[in-house]
Amino acid sequence: MQSLWVGAWLRDVQGFEPHQAAALVSILGFAMMAGCVGFGAAARTLERRGLSLYAFCGIGMALYVLTQMLIMFNAPLPASLLWAAYGIFGGTGILSYAVMARHFPPQMIGRVNTTLTLIIFLLIFGFQIGVGAVLSHWPASGGHYPALAHLSAWKILVALQVLSAIWYVLPGRQLARSGEMCAEQEA
């Protein structure tokens, strides 16, 4: 959503003027950069205090989904706060690289990171097209799609994120423990 469809959401669903939508997209972008840096630093600190990287990443992703739901259901909070939270918690995704690094031998990390990056870009490309395909099922009026069209597309994306979270948590319990054991063995 962030890279292509948030501006349209802000204009079509929330009724913002183009300059207001652009300002909120900028807030989101800066917040995402801060989230990437902040979550990296916070992960190290929290891990020293006993919260695993795996758990911290999962919590951040859950908060990201929650934030999206608050936006989708028009929570009575300031738009700048919601979109900043969307950006900050969206920055949690950067921790995926560190989580993956715990599950592969050091000589494989370059390939793992390259593959993860490729998959991320392919998914972004595919989901941008997918959102457009969902929106195209409704007639556009004056270059705007109805709110229901946007909401339908975003619900699909959130449903996919929830399924991904289930995949992350259920089989990951054993992987998280083995990753923590590898980290203990290295120390």
Coordinates of N, CA and C in Angstrom, one line a residue:
M1 N 0.8 -1.2 0.0 CA 0.0 0.0 0.0 C 0.9 1.3 0.0
Q2 N 1.9 1.3 0.8 CA 2.7 2.5 1.1 C 3.3 3.0 -0.2
S3 N 3.8 2.2 -1.0 CA 4.6 2.7 -2.2 C 3.7 3.2 -3.3
L4 N 2.5 2.8 -3.4 CA 1.7 3.2 -4.6 C 0.2 3.6 -4.2
W5 N -0.4 2.9 -3.3 CA -1.8 3.1 -3.1 C -2.3 3.9 -1.9
V6 N -1.4 4.3 -1.0 CA -1.8 5.1 0.2 C -2.3 6.4 -0.2
G7 N -1.6 7.1 -1.2 CA -2.1 8.4 -1.6 C -3.5 8.4 -2.1
A8 N -3.8 7.4 -2.9 CA -5.2 7.2 -3.4 C -6.2 6.9 -2.3
W9 N -5.8 6.1 -1.3 CA -6.6 5.8 -0.2 C -6.9 7.1 0.6
L10 N -5.9 7.9 0.8 CA -6.1 9.1 1.6 C -7.0 10.1 0.9
R11 N -7.0 10.1 -0.5 CA -7.8 11.0 -1.2 C -9.2 10.4 -1.4
D12 N -9.3 9.1 -1.8 CA -10.6 8.5 -2.1 C -11.4 8.1 -0.9
V13 N -10.7 7.6 0.1 CA -11.4 7.1 1.3 C -11.6 8.1 2.4
Q14 N -10.5 8.7 2.7 CA -10.5 9.7 3.8 C -10.7 11.1 3.4
G15 N -10.8 11.4 2.1 CA -11.2 12.7 1.6 C -10.2 13.8 1.8
F16 N -9.0 13.5 1.9 CA -7.9 14.5 2.0 C -7.7 15.1 0.6
E17 N -7.3 16.4 0.6 CA -6.9 17.1 -0.6 C -5.5 16.5 -1.0
P18 N -5.2 16.6 -2.2 CA -3.9 16.1 -2.7 C -2.7 16.5 -1.9
H19 N -2.6 17.8 -1.5 CA -1.4 18.3 -0.7 C -1.4 17.7 0.7
Q20 N -2.6 17.5 1.3 CA -2.7 16.9 2.6 C -2.3 15.4 2.5
A21 N -2.8 14.7 1.5 CA -2.4 13.3 1.3 C -0.9 13.2 1.1
A22 N -0.3 14.1 0.3 CA 1.1 14.0 0.1 C 1.9 14.2 1.4
A23 N 1.4 15.1 2.3 CA 2.1 15.4 3.5 C 2.0 14.1 4.4
L24 N 0.9 13.5 4.4 CA 0.7 12.2 5.2 C 1.6 11.1 4.7
V25 N 1.7 11.0 3.4 CA 2.6 10.0 2.8 C 4.0 10.3 3.2
S26 N 4.4 11.6 3.2 CA 5.8 11.9 3.7 C 6.0 11.6 5.1
I27 N 5.0 11.8 6.0 CA 5.1 11.4 7.4 C 5.3 9.9 7.5
L28 N 4.5 9.2 6.7 CA 4.6 7.7 6.7 C 6.1 7.3 6.3
G29 N 6.6 7.9 5.2 CA 7.9 7.6 4.7 C 9.0 7.8 5.8
F30 N 9.0 9.0 6.4 CA 10.0 9.4 7.4 C 9.8 8.4 8.6
A31 N 8.6 8.1 9.0 CA 8.4 7.3 10.1 C 8.9 5.9 9.8
M32 N 8.7 5.4 8.6 CA 9.2 4.1 8.2 C 10.8 4.0 8.3
M33 N 11.4 5.1 7.9 CA 12.9 5.1 8.0 C 13.3 5.1 9.5
A34 N 12.6 5.9 10.3 CA 12.9 5.9 11.7 C 12.6 4.6 12.4
G35 N 11.5 3.9 11.9 CA 11.2 2.6 12.4 C 12.3 1.6 12.1
C36 N 12.8 1.6 10.9 CA 13.9 0.7 10.5 C 15.1 0.8 11.4
V37 N 15.5 2.1 11.6 CA 16.7 2.3 12.5 C 16.3 2.0 14.0
G38 N 15.2 2.5 14.4 CA 14.8 2.3 15.8 C 14.6 0.9 16.2
F39 N 13.9 0.1 15.3 CA 13.7 -1.3 15.7 C 15.0 -2.1 15.7
G40 N 15.9 -1.7 14.8 CA 17.2 -2.4 14.9 C 17.9 -2.2 16.2
A41 N 17.9 -0.9 16.6 CA 18.6 -0.6 17.9 C 17.8 -1.2 19.1
A42 N 16.5 -1.1 19.0 CA 15.7 -1.6 20.1 C 15.8 -3.1 20.2
A43 N 15.9 -3.8 19.1 CA 16.0 -5.3 19.1 C 17.2 -5.7 19.9
R44 N 18.3 -5.0 19.7 CA 19.6 -5.4 20.4 C 19.4 -5.2 21.9
T45 N 18.8 -4.0 22.3 CA 18.7 -3.7 23.7 C 17.7 -4.7 24.3
L46 N 16.6 -5.0 23.7 CA 15.6 -5.8 24.3 C 16.1 -7.3 24.3
E47 N 16.9 -7.7 23.4 CA 17.4 -9.0 23.4 C 18.3 -9.2 24.6
R48 N 19.1 -8.2 24.9 CA 20.0 -8.3 26.1 C 19.2 -8.4 27.4
R49 N 17.9 -7.9 27.3 CA 17.0 -8.0 28.5 C 16.1 -9.2 28.5
G50 N 16.3 -10.1 27.5 CA 15.6 -11.4 27.5 C 14.5 -11.5 26.5
L51 N 14.2 -10.5 25.7 CA 13.1 -10.6 24.7 C 13.8 -11.0 23.4
S52 N 13.5 -12.2 22.8 CA 14.2 -12.7 21.6 C 13.9 -11.8 20.4
L53 N 14.8 -11.8 19.5 CA 14.6 -11.1 18.2 C 13.4 -11.6 17.5
Y54 N 13.2 -12.9 17.5 CA 12.0 -13.5 16.9 C 10.7 -13.0 17.5
A55 N 10.6 -12.9 18.8 CA 9.4 -12.4 19.4 C 9.2 -10.9 19.2
F56 N 10.3 -10.2 19.3 CA 10.2 -8.7 19.0 C 9.7 -8.4 17.6
C57 N 10.3 -9.2 16.7 CA 9.8 -9.0 15.3 C 8.4 -9.3 15.1
G58 N 7.9 -10.4 15.7 CA 6.5 -10.8 15.7 C 5.6 -9.8 16.3
I59 N 6.0 -9.2 17.4 CA 5.2 -8.2 18.1 C 5.1 -7.0 17.2
G60 N 6.2 -6.6 16.6 CA 6.2 -5.4 15.7 C 5.2 -5.6 14.6
M61 N 5.3 -6.8 14.0 CA 4.4 -7.2 12.9 C 2.9 -7.2 13.3
A62 N 2.7 -7.7 14.5 CA 1.3 -7.7 15.0 C 0.8 -6.2 15.1
L63 N 1.7 -5.3 15.7 CA 1.3 -3.9 15.8 C 1.1 -3.3 14.5
Y64 N 1.8 -3.7 13.5 CA 1.7 -3.2 12.1 C 0.3 -3.5 11.6
V65 N -0.1 -4.8 11.8 CA -1.4 -5.2 11.3 C -2.5 -4.5 12.1
L66 N -2.4 -4.3 13.4 CA -3.3 -3.6 14.2 C -3.5 -2.2 13.7
T67 N -2.4 -1.5 13.4 CA -2.4 -0.2 12.9 C -3.2 -0.1 11.6
Q68 N -3.0 -1.0 10.7 CA -3.7 -1.1 9.5 C -5.2 -1.2 9.7
M69 N -5.5 -2.0 10.7 CA -7.0 -2.2 11.0 C -7.6 -0.9 11.5
L70 N -6.8 -0.2 12.4 CA -7.3 1.1 12.9 C -7.5 2.1 11.8
I71 N -6.6 2.1 10.8 CA -6.8 3.0 9.6 C -8.0 2.5 8.8
M72 N -8.1 1.2 8.5 CA -9.2 0.7 7.7 C -10.6 1.0 8.3
F73 N -10.6 0.9 9.6 CA -11.9 1.1 10.3 C -12.1 2.5 10.8
N74 N -11.3 3.4 10.3 CA -11.4 4.9 10.6 C -11.4 5.2 12.1
A75 N -10.4 4.7 12.8 CA -10.4 4.9 14.3 C -10.3 6.4 14.5
P76 N -10.9 6.9 15.6 CA -11.0 8.3 15.9 C -9.7 8.8 16.5
L77 N -8.6 8.7 15.7 CA -7.3 9.2 16.1 C -6.8 10.1 15.0
P78 N -5.9 11.0 15.4 CA -5.3 11.9 14.3 C -4.7 11.1 13.2
A79 N -5.0 11.6 12.0 CA -4.4 10.9 10.8 C -2.9 10.8 10.8
S80 N -2.3 11.9 11.2 CA -0.8 11.9 11.3 C -0.3 10.9 12.2
L81 N -1.0 10.6 13.4 CA -0.5 9.6 14.3 C -0.7 8.2 13.7
L82 N -1.8 8.0 13.1 CA -2.0 6.6 12.5 C -1.0 6.3 11.4
W83 N -0.8 7.3 10.5 CA 0.1 7.1 9.4 C 1.6 7.0 9.9
A84 N 1.9 7.8 10.9 CA 3.2 7.6 11.5 C 3.4 6.2 12.1
A85 N 2.4 5.7 12.8 CA 2.4 4.4 13.4 C 2.5 3.3 12.3
Y86 N 1.8 3.6 11.2 CA 1.9 2.6 10.0 C 3.3 2.6 9.5
G87 N 4.0 3.7 9.4 CA 5.4 3.8 9.0 C 6.3 3.2 10.0
I88 N 6.2 3.5 11.2 CA 7.1 3.0 12.2 C 7.0 1.5 12.3
F89 N 5.8 1.0 12.5 CA 5.6 -0.5 12.6 C 5.9 -1.2 11.3
G90 N 5.7 -0.5 10.2 CA 6.1 -1.1 8.9 C 7.6 -1.3 8.9
G91 N 8.4 -0.5 9.6 CA 9.8 -0.7 9.7 C 10.3 -2.0 10.4
T92 N 9.3 -2.6 11.0 CA 9.7 -3.9 11.7 C 10.2 -4.9 10.7
G93 N 9.7 -4.8 9.5 CA 10.1 -5.8 8.5 C 11.6 -6.0 8.3
I94 N 12.3 -4.9 8.6 CA 13.8 -5.0 8.4 C 14.4 -6.0 9.3
L95 N 13.7 -6.3 10.4 CA 14.2 -7.3 11.4 C 14.2 -8.7 10.8
S96 N 13.4 -8.9 9.7 CA 13.4 -10.2 9.0 C 14.8 -10.7 8.6
Y97 N 15.6 -9.7 8.2 CA 17.0 -10.1 7.8 C 17.7 -10.7 8.9
A98 N 17.6 -10.1 10.1 CA 18.3 -10.6 11.3 C 17.7 -11.9 11.7
V99 N 16.4 -12.1 11.6 CA 15.8 -13.3 12.0 C 16.3 -14.4 11.1
M100 N 16.3 -14.1 9.8 CA 16.8 -15.1 8.8 C 18.3 -15.5 9.0
A101 N 19.1 -14.5 9.4 CA 20.5 -14.8 9.6 C 20.7 -15.8 10.8
R102 N 19.8 -15.9 11.7 CA 19.9 -16.8 12.8 C 19.6 -18.3 12.4
H103 N 19.0 -18.4 11.2 CA 18.6 -19.8 10.8 C 19.4 -20.4 9.6
F104 N 20.4 -19.7 9.2 CA 21.3 -20.2 8.2 C 22.8 -20.0 8.5
P105 N 23.6 -20.9 8.0 CA 25.0 -20.8 8.3 C 25.6 -19.5 7.8
P106 N 26.6 -18.9 8.4 CA 27.2 -17.6 8.0 C 27.6 -17.6 6.5
Q107 N 28.1 -18.6 6.0 CA 28.5 -18.6 4.6 C 27.3 -18.4 3.6
M108 N 26.1 -18.6 4.1 CA 24.8 -18.5 3.3 C 24.1 -17.2 3.4
I109 N 24.5 -16.3 4.3 CA 23.8 -15.1 4.6 C 23.6 -14.2 3.4
G110 N 24.7 -14.1 2.6 CA 24.6 -13.2 1.5 C 23.5 -13.7 0.5
R111 N 23.5 -15.0 0.3 CA 22.5 -15.5 -0.6 C 21.1 -15.4 0.0
V112 N 21.0 -15.7 1.3 CA 19.7 -15.6 2.0 C 19.2 -14.1 1.9
N113 N 20.0 -13.1 2.2 CA 19.6 -11.7 2.1 C 19.2 -11.3 0.7
T114 N 20.0 -11.8 -0.3 CA 19.6 -11.5 -1.7 C 18.3 -12.1 -2.1
T115 N 18.1 -13.3 -1.7 CA 16.8 -14.0 -2.0 C 15.6 -13.3 -1.3
L116 N 15.8 -13.0 0.0 CA 14.7 -12.3 0.7 C 14.4 -11.0 0.0
T117 N 15.4 -10.2 -0.4 CA 15.2 -8.9 -1.0 C 14.5 -9.1 -2.3
L118 N 14.9 -10.1 -3.1 CA 14.3 -10.3 -4.4 C 12.8 -10.7 -4.2
I119 N 12.5 -11.6 -3.2 CA 11.1 -12.0 -2.9 C 10.3 -10.8 -2.5
I120 N 10.9 -9.9 -1.6 CA 10.2 -8.7 -1.2 C 9.8 -7.8 -2.4
F121 N 10.8 -7.6 -3.3 CA 10.5 -6.7 -4.4 C 9.4 -7.4 -5.4
L122 N 9.5 -8.7 -5.6 CA 8.5 -9.3 -6.4 C 7.1 -9.3 -5.8
L123 N 7.1 -9.5 -4.5 CA 5.8 -9.4 -3.8 C 5.2 -8.0 -3.9
I124 N 6.1 -7.0 -3.7 CA 5.6 -5.6 -3.8 C 5.0 -5.3 -5.1
F125 N 5.8 -5.7 -6.2 CA 5.3 -5.5 -7.5 C 4.0 -6.3 -7.7
G126 N 3.9 -7.5 -7.3 CA 2.7 -8.3 -7.5 C 1.5 -7.7 -6.7
F127 N 1.7 -7.3 -5.5 CA 0.6 -6.8 -4.7 C 0.1 -5.4 -5.2
Q128 N 1.0 -4.6 -5.7 CA 0.6 -3.4 -6.3 C -0.3 -3.6 -7.5
I129 N 0.0 -4.6 -8.3 CA -0.8 -4.9 -9.4 C -2.1 -5.5 -8.9
G130 N -2.0 -6.4 -7.9 CA -3.2 -7.0 -7.3 C -4.2 -6.0 -6.7
V131 N -3.7 -5.0 -6.0 CA -4.6 -3.9 -5.5 C -5.3 -3.2 -6.7
G132 N -4.5 -2.9 -7.7 CA -5.1 -2.2 -8.9 C -6.2 -3.1 -9.5
A133 N -5.9 -4.4 -9.6 CA -6.9 -5.4 -10.1 C -8.2 -5.4 -9.3
V134 N -8.0 -5.4 -8.0 CA -9.2 -5.4 -7.1 C -10.0 -4.1 -7.3
L135 N -9.3 -2.9 -7.3 CA -9.9 -1.7 -7.5 C -10.7 -1.6 -8.8
S136 N -10.1 -2.2 -9.8 CA -10.7 -2.1 -11.2 C -12.1 -2.8 -11.2
H137 N -12.5 -3.6 -10.2 CA -13.8 -4.2 -10.2 C -14.9 -3.2 -9.9
W138 N -14.5 -2.0 -9.5 CA -15.5 -0.9 -9.3 C -15.2 0.2 -10.3
P139 N -16.3 0.9 -10.7 CA -16.1 2.0 -11.6 C -15.4 3.2 -10.9
A140 N -14.5 3.7 -11.6 CA -13.8 5.0 -11.1 C -14.7 6.2 -11.5
S141 N -14.7 7.1 -10.7 CA -15.5 8.4 -11.0 C -14.5 9.5 -10.8
G142 N -14.2 10.2 -11.9 CA -13.3 11.4 -11.8 C -11.9 11.0 -11.3
G143 N -11.5 9.8 -11.6 CA -10.2 9.3 -11.2 C -10.1 8.8 -9.8
H144 N -11.3 8.6 -9.2 CA -11.3 8.1 -7.8 C -12.1 6.8 -7.8
Y145 N -11.7 5.9 -7.0 CA -12.4 4.7 -6.7 C -13.2 4.8 -5.5
P146 N -14.3 4.1 -5.4 CA -15.1 4.1 -4.2 C -14.4 3.6 -3.0
A147 N -14.8 4.0 -1.8 CA -14.1 3.6 -0.6 C -14.2 2.1 -0.4
L148 N -15.3 1.5 -0.8 CA -15.5 0.0 -0.7 C -14.4 -0.7 -1.5
A149 N -14.1 -0.2 -2.6 CA -13.0 -0.8 -3.5 C -11.7 -0.8 -2.7
H150 N -11.3 0.3 -2.2 CA -10.1 0.4 -1.4 C -10.1 -0.5 -0.2
L151 N -11.2 -0.5 0.5 CA -11.3 -1.3 1.7 C -11.3 -2.8 1.4
S152 N -11.9 -3.2 0.3 CA -11.8 -4.6 -0.1 C -10.4 -5.0 -0.4
A153 N -9.6 -4.2 -1.1 CA -8.2 -4.5 -1.5 C -7.4 -4.6 -0.2
W154 N -7.6 -3.7 0.7 CA -6.8 -3.6 1.9 C -7.1 -4.8 2.8
K155 N -8.4 -5.2 2.9 CA -8.8 -6.4 3.7 C -8.1 -7.6 3.2
I156 N -8.0 -7.8 1.9 CA -7.3 -8.9 1.3 C -5.8 -8.9 1.8
L157 N -5.2 -7.7 1.7 CA -3.8 -7.6 2.1 C -3.6 -8.0 3.6
V158 N -4.5 -7.5 4.4 CA -4.4 -7.7 5.9 C -4.7 -9.2 6.1
A159 N -5.6 -9.8 5.4 CA -5.9 -11.3 5.6 C -4.6 -12.1 5.2
L160 N -3.9 -11.7 4.2 CA -2.7 -12.3 3.8 C -1.6 -12.1 4.9
Q161 N -1.6 -11.0 5.5 CA -0.6 -10.7 6.6 C -0.9 -11.6 7.8
V162 N -2.2 -11.7 8.1 CA -2.6 -12.6 9.2 C -2.2 -14.0 9.0
L163 N -2.4 -14.5 7.8 CA -2.0 -15.9 7.4 C -0.5 -16.0 7.5
S164 N 0.2 -15.0 7.1 CA 1.7 -15.0 7.2 C 2.1 -15.0 8.7
A165 N 1.4 -14.3 9.5 CA 1.7 -14.3 10.9 C 1.5 -15.6 11.5
I166 N 0.5 -16.3 11.1 CA 0.2 -17.7 11.6 C 1.4 -18.6 11.2
W167 N 1.8 -18.4 10.0 CA 2.9 -19.2 9.5 C 4.2 -18.9 10.2
Y168 N 4.4 -17.6 10.6 CA 5.5 -17.2 11.3 C 5.6 -17.7 12.7
V169 N 4.4 -17.7 13.4 CA 4.4 -18.1 14.8 C 4.4 -19.6 15.0
L170 N 3.5 -20.3 14.3 CA 3.3 -21.8 14.5 C 4.6 -22.6 14.2
P171 N 5.0 -22.6 13.0 CA 6.2 -23.5 12.8 C 7.5 -22.8 13.4
G172 N 7.4 -21.5 13.6 CA 8.6 -20.8 14.0 C 9.0 -21.0 15.5
R173 N 8.1 -21.6 16.3 CA 8.5 -21.8 17.7 C 9.7 -22.7 17.8
Q174 N 9.7 -23.7 17.0 CA 10.9 -24.6 17.0 C 12.1 -23.9 16.4
L175 N 11.9 -23.2 15.3 CA 13.0 -22.4 14.7 C 13.5 -21.3 15.6
A176 N 12.6 -20.7 16.3 CA 13.1 -19.6 17.2 C 14.0 -20.2 18.3
R177 N 13.5 -21.3 18.8 CA 14.3 -22.0 19.9 C 15.7 -22.4 19.3
S178 N 15.7 -23.0 18.1 CA 17.0 -23.5 17.5 C 17.8 -22.3 17.2
G179 N 17.2 -21.1 16.8 CA 18.0 -19.9 16.5 C 18.6 -19.4 17.8
E180 N 17.8 -19.4 18.9 CA 18.3 -18.9 20.2 C 19.5 -19.9 20.7
M181 N 19.3 -21.2 20.4 CA 20.3 -22.1 20.9 C 21.6 -21.9 20.1
C182 N 21.5 -21.6 18.8 CA 22.7 -21.2 17.9 C 23.4 -20.0 18.5
A183 N 22.6 -19.0 18.8 CA 23.1 -17.7 19.4 C 23.9 -18.0 20.7
E184 N 23.3 -18.9 21.5 CA 23.9 -19.2 22.8 C 25.2 -20.0 22.6
Q185 N 25.2 -20.9 21.6 CA 26.4 -21.6 21.3 C 27.5 -20.7 20.7
E186 N 27.2 -19.7 20.0 CA 28.1 -18.8 19.4 C 28.7 -17.9 20.5
A187 N 27.9 -17.6 21.6 CA 28.4 -16.8 22.7 C 29.3 -17.6 23.6

